PDB file of N, CA and C in Angstrom:
ATOM      1  N   MET A   1       0.516  -1.447  -0.497  1.00 69.00           N
ATOM      2  CA  MET A   1      -0.327  -0.026  -0.202  1.00 69.00           C
ATOM      3  C   MET A   1       0.778   1.055  -0.296  1.00 69.00           C
ATOM      4  N   LEU A   2       1.077   2.223  -0.908  1.00 83.00           N
ATOM      5  CA  LEU A   2       1.211   3.634  -0.881  1.00 83.00           C
ATOM      6  C   LEU A   2       1.491   3.935   0.194  1.00 83.00           C
ATOM      7  N   LEU A   3       2.152   4.886   0.570  1.00 89.00           N
ATOM      8  CA  LEU A   3       2.397   5.486   1.977  1.00 89.00           C
ATOM      9  C   LEU A   3       1.851   7.247   1.352  1.00 89.00           C
ATOM     10  N   THR A   4       0.693   8.301   1.260  1.00 89.00           N
ATOM     11  CA  THR A   4       1.015   9.393   1.506  1.00 89.00           C
ATOM     12  C   THR A   4       1.500  10.078   2.491  1.00 89.00           C
ATOM     13  N   GLN A   5       2.090  10.856   1.937  1.00 93.00           N
ATOM     14  CA  GLN A   5       2.759  12.037   3.132  1.00 93.00           C
ATOM     15  C   GLN A   5       2.269  13.639   2.692  1.00 93.00           C
ATOM     16  N   LEU A   6       2.068  14.601   4.346  1.00 93.00           N
ATOM     17  CA  LEU A   6       1.455  15.722   4.311  1.00 93.00           C
ATOM     18  C   LEU A   6       2.235  16.076   4.785  1.00 93.00           C
ATOM     19  N   ALA A   7       2.987  17.198   4.235  1.00 95.00           N
ATOM     20  CA  ALA A   7       3.786  18.891   4.520  1.00 95.00           C
ATOM     21  C   ALA A   7       2.643  19.480   4.896  1.00 95.00           C
ATOM     22  N   LEU A   8       2.735  19.724   6.280  1.00 94.00           N
ATOM     23  CA  LEU A   8       2.277  20.919   6.686  1.00 94.00           C
ATOM     24  C   LEU A   8       3.682  22.065   6.913  1.00 94.00           C
ATOM     25  N   VAL A   9       3.061  23.161   6.514  1.00 94.00           N
ATOM     26  CA  VAL A   9       3.672  24.320   5.762  1.00 94.00           C
ATOM     27  C   VAL A   9       2.805  25.674   6.481  1.00 94.00           C
ATOM     28  N   SER A  10       3.776  26.260   7.804  1.00 92.00           N
ATOM     29  CA  SER A  10       3.034  27.758   7.352  1.00 92.00           C
ATOM     30  C   SER A  10       4.136  28.879   6.641  1.00 92.00           C
ATOM     31  N   GLU A  11       2.371  29.767   5.708  1.00 90.00           N
ATOM     32  CA  GLU A  11       3.086  30.638   5.538  1.00 90.00           C
ATOM     33  C   GLU A  11       2.366  32.140   6.262  1.00 90.00           C
ATOM     34  N   THR A  12       2.625  32.043   7.417  1.00 89.00           N
ATOM     35  CA  THR A  12       2.410  33.359   8.619  1.00 89.00           C
ATOM     36  C   THR A  12       2.783  33.373   9.685  1.00 89.00           C
ATOM     37  N   THR A  13       3.597  34.616  10.367  1.00 89.00           N
ATOM     38  CA  THR A  13       3.862  34.570  11.439  1.00 89.00           C
ATOM     39  C   THR A  13       2.861  35.125  12.954  1.00 89.00           C
ATOM     40  N   ARG A  14       1.513  33.928  11.963  1.00 90.00           N
ATOM     41  CA  ARG A  14       0.676  34.170  13.316  1.00 90.00           C
ATOM     42  C   ARG A  14       1.070  32.911  14.002  1.00 90.00           C
ATOM     43  N   ILE A  15       1.280  31.741  12.659  1.00 90.00           N
ATOM     44  CA  ILE A  15       1.259  30.914  14.267  1.00 90.00           C
ATOM     45  C   ILE A  15       3.373  30.410  13.991  1.00 90.00           C
ATOM     46  N   ASP A  16       3.910  29.893  15.170  1.00 93.00           N
ATOM     47  CA  ASP A  16       5.598  29.225  14.978  1.00 93.00           C
ATOM     48  C   ASP A  16       5.691  28.337  15.029  1.00 93.00           C
ATOM     49  N   SER A  17       6.863  27.590  14.854  1.00 93.00           N
ATOM     50  CA  SER A  17       7.237  25.906  14.492  1.00 93.00           C
ATOM     51  C   SER A  17       6.997  25.081  15.594  1.00 93.00           C
ATOM     52  N   SER A  18       6.255  25.502  16.874  1.00 95.00           N
ATOM     53  CA  SER A  18       6.375  24.604  17.743  1.00 95.00           C
ATOM     54  C   SER A  18       4.659  24.598  18.176  1.00 95.00           C
ATOM     55  N   GLN A  19       3.621  25.553  17.094  1.00 95.00           N
ATOM     56  CA  GLN A  19       2.516  25.504  17.589  1.00 95.00           C
ATOM     57  C   GLN A  19       2.064  24.253  15.952  1.00 95.00           C
ATOM     58  N   LEU A  20       3.368  24.833  15.787  1.00 95.00           N
ATOM     59  CA  LEU A  20       2.468  24.178  13.521  1.00 95.00           C
ATOM     60  C   LEU A  20       3.288  22.004  13.943  1.00 95.00           C
ATOM     61  N   SER A  21       4.562  22.264  14.694  1.00 96.00           N
ATOM     62  CA  SER A  21       4.783  21.104  15.451  1.00 96.00           C
ATOM     63  C   SER A  21       3.686  20.335  16.098  1.00 96.00           C
ATOM     64  N   ARG A  22       3.140  21.210  17.070  1.00 96.00           N
ATOM     65  CA  ARG A  22       1.914  20.559  17.216  1.00 96.00           C
ATOM     66  C   ARG A  22       0.521  20.318  17.077  1.00 96.00           C
ATOM     67  N   VAL A  23      -0.033  21.344  15.709  1.00 94.00           N
ATOM     68  CA  VAL A  23      -0.868  20.819  15.312  1.00 94.00           C
ATOM     69  C   VAL A  23      -0.861  18.988  14.360  1.00 94.00           C
ATOM     70  N   ALA A  24       0.695  19.793  13.804  1.00 95.00           N
ATOM     71  CA  ALA A  24       1.661  18.110  12.161  1.00 95.00           C
ATOM     72  C   ALA A  24       1.093  16.368  13.384  1.00 95.00           C
ATOM     73  N   ALA A  25       1.559  17.182  15.097  1.00 96.00           N
ATOM     74  CA  ALA A  25       1.102  16.370  16.289  1.00 96.00           C
ATOM     75  C   ALA A  25      -0.039  15.433  15.825  1.00 96.00           C
ATOM     76  N   ALA A  26      -0.883  16.541  15.995  1.00 94.00           N
ATOM     77  CA  ALA A  26      -2.216  15.938  16.220  1.00 94.00           C
ATOM     78  C   ALA A  26      -3.203  15.025  14.807  1.00 94.00           C
ATOM     79  N   LEU A  27      -2.507  15.945  13.948  1.00 93.00           N
ATOM     80  CA  LEU A  27      -2.477  14.753  12.345  1.00 93.00           C
ATOM     81  C   LEU A  27      -2.460  13.916  12.355  1.00 93.00           C
ATOM     82  N   GLN A  28      -1.578  13.753  12.462  1.00 95.00           N
ATOM     83  CA  GLN A  28      -0.626  12.204  12.948  1.00 95.00           C
ATOM     84  C   GLN A  28      -1.721  10.907  13.698  1.00 95.00           C
ATOM     85  N   LYS A  29      -1.915  11.710  14.385  1.00 95.00           N
ATOM     86  CA  LYS A  29      -2.702  10.921  15.794  1.00 95.00           C
ATOM     87  C   LYS A  29      -3.272  10.697  14.697  1.00 95.00           C
ATOM     88  N   GLN A  30      -4.691  11.486  14.228  1.00 92.00           N
ATOM     89  CA  GLN A  30      -5.338  11.855  14.096  1.00 92.00           C
ATOM     90  C   GLN A  30      -5.433  10.431  12.514  1.00 92.00           C
ATOM     91  N   ALA A  31      -4.302  11.123  11.329  1.00 91.00           N
ATOM     92  CA  ALA A  31      -4.886  10.366  10.517  1.00 91.00           C
ATOM     93  C   ALA A  31      -3.796   8.815  10.620  1.00 91.00           C
ATOM     94  N   THR A  32      -3.411   8.171  12.312  1.00 93.00           N
ATOM     95  CA  THR A  32      -3.088   6.713  12.052  1.00 93.00           C
ATOM     96  C   THR A  32      -4.370   5.925  12.470  1.00 93.00           C
ATOM     97  N   ARG A  33      -5.274   6.876  13.768  1.00 93.00           N
ATOM     98  CA  ARG A  33      -6.646   6.450  14.008  1.00 93.00           C
ATOM     99  C   ARG A  33      -7.607   6.584  13.478  1.00 93.00           C
ATOM    100  N   ASP A  34      -7.947   7.392  12.281  1.00 89.00           N
ATOM    101  CA  ASP A  34      -8.807   7.406  11.632  1.00 89.00           C
ATOM    102  C   ASP A  34      -8.720   6.620  10.390  1.00 89.00           C
ATOM    103  N   PHE A  35      -8.035   7.961   9.551  1.00 86.00           N
ATOM    104  CA  PHE A  35      -8.075   8.030   8.023  1.00 86.00           C
ATOM    105  C   PHE A  35      -7.105   6.891   7.988  1.00 86.00           C
ATOM    106  N   THR A  36      -6.170   6.044   8.737  1.00 88.00           N
ATOM    107  CA  THR A  36      -5.727   4.688   7.852  1.00 88.00           C
ATOM    108  C   THR A  36      -6.690   4.087   7.904  1.00 88.00           C
ATOM    109  N   PRO A  37      -7.263   3.313   8.881  1.00 89.00           N
ATOM    110  CA  PRO A  37      -8.232   1.931   8.941  1.00 89.00           C
ATOM    111  C   PRO A  37      -9.687   2.445   8.203  1.00 89.00           C
ATOM    112  N   LEU A  38     -10.026   3.761   7.669  1.00 88.00           N
ATOM    113  CA  LEU A  38     -11.754   3.945   7.109  1.00 88.00           C
ATOM    114  C   LEU A  38     -11.163   3.497   6.028  1.00 88.00           C
ATOM    115  N   TRP A  39      -9.932   4.645   5.319  1.00 84.00           N
ATOM    116  CA  TRP A  39      -9.460   4.443   4.156  1.00 84.00           C
ATOM    117  C   TRP A  39      -8.727   3.914   3.157  1.00 84.00           C
ATOM    118  N   GLY A  40      -7.875   2.996   4.440  1.00 87.00           N
ATOM    119  CA  GLY A  40      -6.772   1.928   3.889  1.00 87.00           C
ATOM    120  C   GLY A  40      -5.720   2.394   3.206  1.00 87.00           C
ATOM    121  N   VAL A  41      -5.841   3.596   3.627  1.00 86.00           N
ATOM    122  CA  VAL A  41      -4.400   4.835   3.828  1.00 86.00           C
ATOM    123  C   VAL A  41      -3.238   4.969   3.591  1.00 86.00           C
ATOM    124  N   PRO A  42      -1.815   4.378   4.461  1.00 92.00           N
ATOM    125  CA  PRO A  42      -1.235   4.944   5.536  1.00 92.00           C
ATOM    126  C   PRO A  42      -1.254   6.461   5.301  1.00 92.00           C
ATOM    127  N   ALA A  43      -0.918   7.475   6.109  1.00 92.00           N
ATOM    128  CA  ALA A  43      -0.431   8.286   5.984  1.00 92.00           C
ATOM    129  C   ALA A  43       0.068   9.379   6.927  1.00 92.00           C
ATOM    130  N   THR A  44       1.493   9.900   6.882  1.00 95.00           N
ATOM    131  CA  THR A  44       2.478  10.613   7.795  1.00 95.00           C
ATOM    132  C   THR A  44       2.336  11.964   7.537  1.00 95.00           C
ATOM    133  N   VAL A  45       1.941  12.799   8.610  1.00 95.00           N
ATOM    134  CA  VAL A  45       1.845  14.102   8.218  1.00 95.00           C
ATOM    135  C   VAL A  45       3.047  14.909   9.369  1.00 95.00           C
ATOM    136  N   ASP A  46       4.122  16.130   8.541  1.00 97.00           N
ATOM    137  CA  ASP A  46       5.035  15.941   9.208  1.00 97.00           C
ATOM    138  C   ASP A  46       4.844  18.182   8.685  1.00 97.00           C
ATOM    139  N   ALA A  47       5.370  18.766   9.959  1.00 97.00           N
ATOM    140  CA  ALA A  47       5.693  20.682   9.908  1.00 97.00           C
ATOM    141  C   ALA A  47       7.174  19.808   9.297  1.00 97.00           C
ATOM    142  N   PHE A  48       7.015  21.548   8.231  1.00 96.00           N
ATOM    143  CA  PHE A  48       8.497  22.040   7.635  1.00 96.00           C
ATOM    144  C   PHE A  48       8.256  23.277   8.025  1.00 96.00           C
ATOM    145  N   ASP A  49       9.257  24.414   7.956  1.00 93.00           N
ATOM    146  CA  ASP A  49       9.405  25.374   8.476  1.00 93.00           C
ATOM    147  C   ASP A  49       9.321  26.402   6.686  1.00 93.00           C
ATOM    148  N   LYS A  50       9.752  25.773   5.236  1.00 93.00           N
ATOM    149  CA  LYS A  50       9.811  26.806   4.375  1.00 93.00           C
ATOM    150  C   LYS A  50       9.381  25.603   3.431  1.00 93.00           C
ATOM    151  N   LEU A  51       7.817  26.128   2.138  1.00 92.00           N
ATOM    152  CA  LEU A  51       7.695  25.167   1.828  1.00 92.00           C
ATOM    153  C   LEU A  51       8.650  24.454   1.239  1.00 92.00           C
ATOM    154  N   GLU A  52      10.265  25.433   0.472  1.00 94.00           N
ATOM    155  CA  GLU A  52      11.743  24.606  -0.197  1.00 94.00           C
ATOM    156  C   GLU A  52      11.607  23.441   0.438  1.00 94.00           C
ATOM    157  N   ASP A  53      11.629  23.008   2.186  1.00 95.00           N
ATOM    158  CA  ASP A  53      12.000  22.331   2.834  1.00 95.00           C
ATOM    159  C   ASP A  53      11.253  20.773   2.463  1.00 95.00           C
ATOM    160  N   VAL A  54      10.485  21.201   2.207  1.00 94.00           N
ATOM    161  CA  VAL A  54       9.484  20.107   1.240  1.00 94.00           C
ATOM    162  C   VAL A  54       9.784  18.774   0.323  1.00 94.00           C
ATOM    163  N   PRO A  55      10.318  17.326   1.063  1.00 94.00           N
ATOM    164  CA  PRO A  55      11.062  16.895  -0.105  1.00 94.00           C
ATOM    165  C   PRO A  55       9.959  16.252  -1.172  1.00 94.00           C
ATOM    166  N   VAL A  56      10.280  15.904  -1.844  1.00 94.00           N
ATOM    167  CA  VAL A  56       9.332  15.621  -2.881  1.00 94.00           C
ATOM    168  C   VAL A  56       8.768  14.252  -3.094  1.00 94.00           C
ATOM    169  N   GLY A  57       7.483  14.616  -3.300  1.00 92.00           N
ATOM    170  CA  GLY A  57       6.282  13.515  -2.748  1.00 92.00           C
ATOM    171  C   GLY A  57       5.984  13.504  -2.016  1.00 92.00           C
ATOM    172  N   TYR A  58       5.403  13.953  -1.177  1.00 94.00           N
ATOM    173  CA  TYR A  58       5.464  14.519  -0.594  1.00 94.00           C
ATOM    174  C   TYR A  58       3.810  16.377  -0.894  1.00 94.00           C
ATOM    175  N   TRP A  59       2.671  15.536   0.366  1.00 91.00           N
ATOM    176  CA  TRP A  59       1.260  16.716  -0.804  1.00 91.00           C
ATOM    177  C   TRP A  59       1.176  18.067   0.255  1.00 91.00           C
ATOM    178  N   PRO A  60       1.583  19.572   0.303  1.00 91.00           N
ATOM    179  CA  PRO A  60       2.209  20.827   0.891  1.00 91.00           C
ATOM    180  C   PRO A  60       1.007  20.725   1.625  1.00 91.00           C
ATOM    181  N   VAL A  61       0.837  21.669   2.707  1.00 89.00           N
ATOM    182  CA  VAL A  61      -1.016  21.570   3.258  1.00 89.00           C
ATOM    183  C   VAL A  61      -0.340  22.962   3.874  1.00 89.00           C
ATOM    184  N   ILE A  62      -1.323  24.406   3.065  1.00 88.00           N
ATOM    185  CA  ILE A  62       0.093  25.215   3.572  1.00 88.00           C
ATOM    186  C   ILE A  62      -0.692  26.412   4.005  1.00 88.00           C
ATOM    187  N   VAL A  63      -0.931  26.962   5.778  1.00 87.00           N
ATOM    188  CA  VAL A  63      -1.660  27.964   5.996  1.00 87.00           C
ATOM    189  C   VAL A  63      -1.349  28.958   6.173  1.00 87.00           C
ATOM    190  N   LYS A  64      -1.789  30.214   5.685  1.00 83.00           N
ATOM    191  CA  LYS A  64      -2.155  31.206   5.275  1.00 83.00           C
ATOM    192  C   LYS A  64      -2.794  32.000   5.683  1.00 83.00           C
ATOM    193  N   ASP A  65      -2.345  33.490   6.464  1.00 80.00           N
ATOM    194  CA  ASP A  65      -3.137  34.513   6.689  1.00 80.00           C
ATOM    195  C   ASP A  65      -4.610  34.570   5.026  1.00 80.00           C
ATOM    196  N   ASP A  66      -4.686  34.297   4.388  1.00 75.00           N
ATOM    197  CA  ASP A  66      -4.876  34.966   3.454  1.00 75.00           C
ATOM    198  C   ASP A  66      -4.842  34.351   2.267  1.00 75.00           C
ATOM    199  N   ILE A  67      -5.456  33.027   1.507  1.00 71.00           N
ATOM    200  CA  ILE A  67      -5.679  32.228   0.954  1.00 71.00           C
ATOM    201  C   ILE A  67      -6.088  32.202  -0.737  1.00 71.00           C
ATOM    202  N   GLY A  68      -6.612  33.799  -0.888  1.00 73.00           N
ATOM    203  CA  GLY A  68      -7.208  34.659  -2.091  1.00 73.00           C
ATOM    204  C   GLY A  68      -8.735  34.347  -2.565  1.00 73.00           C
ATOM    205  N   THR A  69      -9.503  33.780  -1.315  1.00 69.00           N
ATOM    206  CA  THR A  69     -10.451  33.410  -1.585  1.00 69.00           C
ATOM    207  C   THR A  69     -12.353  34.025  -0.867  1.00 69.00           C
ATOM    208  N   PRO A  70     -12.547  35.642  -1.169  1.00 71.00           N
ATOM    209  CA  PRO A  70     -13.164  36.051  -0.194  1.00 71.00           C
ATOM    210  C   PRO A  70     -14.249  35.251   1.051  1.00 71.00           C
ATOM    211  N   GLY A  71     -14.282  34.869   1.406  1.00 68.00           N
ATOM    212  CA  GLY A  71     -14.494  34.205   3.162  1.00 68.00           C
ATOM    213  C   GLY A  71     -14.476  33.114   3.087  1.00 68.00           C
ATOM    214  N   GLY A  72     -12.922  33.194   2.263  1.00 63.00           N
ATOM    215  CA  GLY A  72     -12.982  31.262   2.140  1.00 63.00           C
ATOM    216  C   GLY A  72     -11.429  30.674   3.147  1.00 63.00           C
ATOM    217  N   ARG A  73     -12.246  29.400   3.445  1.00 62.00           N
ATOM    218  CA  ARG A  73     -11.376  29.249   4.728  1.00 62.00           C
ATOM    219  C   ARG A  73     -10.067  28.115   4.711  1.00 62.00           C
ATOM    220  N   ARG A  74     -10.491  27.371   2.909  1.00 58.00           N
ATOM    221  CA  ARG A  74      -8.756  26.751   2.128  1.00 58.00           C
ATOM    222  C   ARG A  74      -9.205  26.353   0.688  1.00 58.00           C
ATOM    223  N   ALA A  75      -8.696  26.168   0.972  1.00 53.00           N
ATOM    224  CA  ALA A  75      -8.102  26.191  -1.056  1.00 53.00           C
ATOM    225  C   ALA A  75      -7.090  25.341  -1.428  1.00 53.00           C
ATOM    226  N   SER A  76      -7.569  24.047  -2.139  1.00 54.00           N
ATOM    227  CA  SER A  76      -6.890  23.232  -2.926  1.00 54.00           C
ATOM    228  C   SER A  76      -6.634  23.480  -4.235  1.00 54.00           C
ATOM    229  N   THR A  77      -5.353  23.454  -5.072  1.00 53.00           N
ATOM    230  CA  THR A  77      -4.600  23.750  -6.288  1.00 53.00           C
ATOM    231  C   THR A  77      -3.880  22.188  -6.304  1.00 53.00           C
ATOM    232  N   TRP A  78      -3.730  21.845  -8.281  1.00 49.00           N
ATOM    233  CA  TRP A  78      -2.644  21.639  -8.814  1.00 49.00           C
ATOM    234  C   TRP A  78      -1.961  22.132  -9.723  1.00 49.00           C
ATOM    235  N   THR A  79      -0.705  21.447  -9.127  1.00 48.00           N
ATOM    236  CA  THR A  79       0.457  22.043  -9.851  1.00 48.00           C
ATOM    237  C   THR A  79       0.779  20.951 -11.245  1.00 48.00           C
ATOM    238  N   ARG A  80       1.527  21.559 -12.323  1.00 44.00           N
ATOM    239  CA  ARG A  80       1.604  21.301 -13.295  1.00 44.00           C
ATOM    240  C   ARG A  80       1.927  20.231 -13.437  1.00 44.00           C
ATOM    241  N   THR A  81       2.804  19.452 -12.397  1.00 48.00           N
ATOM    242  CA  THR A  81       3.398  18.141 -12.254  1.00 48.00           C
ATOM    243  C   THR A  81       1.997  16.962 -11.297  1.00 48.00           C
ATOM    244  N   GLY A  82       0.727  17.822 -11.468  1.00 49.00           N
ATOM    245  CA  GLY A  82      -0.275  16.952 -10.511  1.00 49.00           C
ATOM    246  C   GLY A  82       0.169  16.919  -9.140  1.00 49.00           C
ATOM    247  N   SER A  83       0.842  17.716  -8.745  1.00 54.00           N
ATOM    248  CA  SER A  83       1.064  17.727  -7.564  1.00 54.00           C
ATOM    249  C   SER A  83      -0.190  18.346  -6.675  1.00 54.00           C
ATOM    250  N   ARG A  84      -0.817  17.875  -5.729  1.00 55.00           N
ATOM    251  CA  ARG A  84      -1.899  18.517  -5.203  1.00 55.00           C
ATOM    252  C   ARG A  84      -1.881  19.297  -3.797  1.00 55.00           C
ATOM    253  N   SER A  85      -1.877  20.356  -3.279  1.00 56.00           N
ATOM    254  CA  SER A  85      -1.689  21.612  -2.699  1.00 56.00           C
ATOM    255  C   SER A  85      -2.885  22.333  -2.001  1.00 56.00           C
ATOM    256  N   ARG A  86      -2.797  22.087  -0.525  1.00 57.00           N
ATOM    257  CA  ARG A  86      -3.309  22.550   0.108  1.00 57.00           C
ATOM    258  C   ARG A  86      -3.029  23.905   0.914  1.00 57.00           C
ATOM    259  N   SER A  87      -4.515  25.051   0.799  1.00 55.00           N
ATOM    260  CA  SER A  87      -4.442  25.963   1.848  1.00 55.00           C
ATOM    261  C   SER A  87      -5.401  25.906   3.002  1.00 55.00           C
ATOM    262  N   SER A  88      -4.670  26.536   4.090  1.00 56.00           N
ATOM    263  CA  SER A  88      -5.874  27.083   5.465  1.00 56.00           C
ATOM    264  C   SER A  88      -5.046  28.141   5.580  1.00 56.00           C
ATOM    265  N   SER A  89      -6.787  29.209   5.735  1.00 51.00           N
ATOM    266  CA  SER A  89      -6.350  30.728   6.022  1.00 51.00           C
ATOM    267  C   SER A  89      -6.821  30.882   7.974  1.00 51.00           C
ATOM    268  N   THR A  90      -5.379  31.566   8.430  1.00 51.00           N
ATOM    269  CA  THR A  90      -5.414  31.419  10.222  1.00 51.00           C
ATOM    270  C   THR A  90      -6.392  31.827  10.685  1.00 51.00           C
ATOM    271  N   ALA A  91      -6.870  33.690   9.596  1.00 48.00           N
ATOM    272  CA  ALA A  91      -8.239  34.693  10.053  1.00 48.00           C
ATOM    273  C   ALA A  91      -9.561  33.665  10.079  1.00 48.00           C
ATOM    274  N   THR A  92      -9.662  32.856   9.404  1.00 44.00           N
ATOM    275  CA  THR A  92     -11.398  31.598   9.934  1.00 44.00           C
ATOM    276  C   THR A  92     -11.017  30.556  10.132  1.00 44.00           C
ATOM    277  N   ALA A  93      -9.659  30.150  10.395  1.00 44.00           N
ATOM    278  CA  ALA A  93      -9.562  28.794  11.408  1.00 44.00           C
ATOM    279  C   ALA A  93     -10.378  28.580  12.511  1.00 44.00           C
ATOM    280  N   GLY A  94     -10.219  29.758  13.516  1.00 43.00           N
ATOM    281  CA  GLY A  94     -11.094  29.739  14.886  1.00 43.00           C
ATOM    282  C   GLY A  94     -12.263  29.147  14.565  1.00 43.00           C
ATOM    283  N   ARG A  95     -13.015  29.658  12.944  1.00 39.00           N
ATOM    284  CA  ARG A  95     -14.212  29.986  12.470  1.00 39.00           C
ATOM    285  C   ARG A  95     -15.504  28.762  13.249  1.00 39.00           C
TER     286      ARG A  95
END
């Protein structure tokens, strides 16, 4: 079974690396406990300081202050190589 690797990256100054690591750990716990058994796909969630630090093969999940979607909380985009990128807004994340 192919492993899905998610890279959590913050592009906001509102979240420090310690907070990002804690969120990645919580997401990893949920992936292991809930996602893998339900979907049959193992996944890892790792935090990275910069998008440039993310190894090839990871799906980036990017946290931003503004994702360019009015009132939006998250958005998905696909790169030219077929990789998927997700963005989340810190401005609306608490709602």
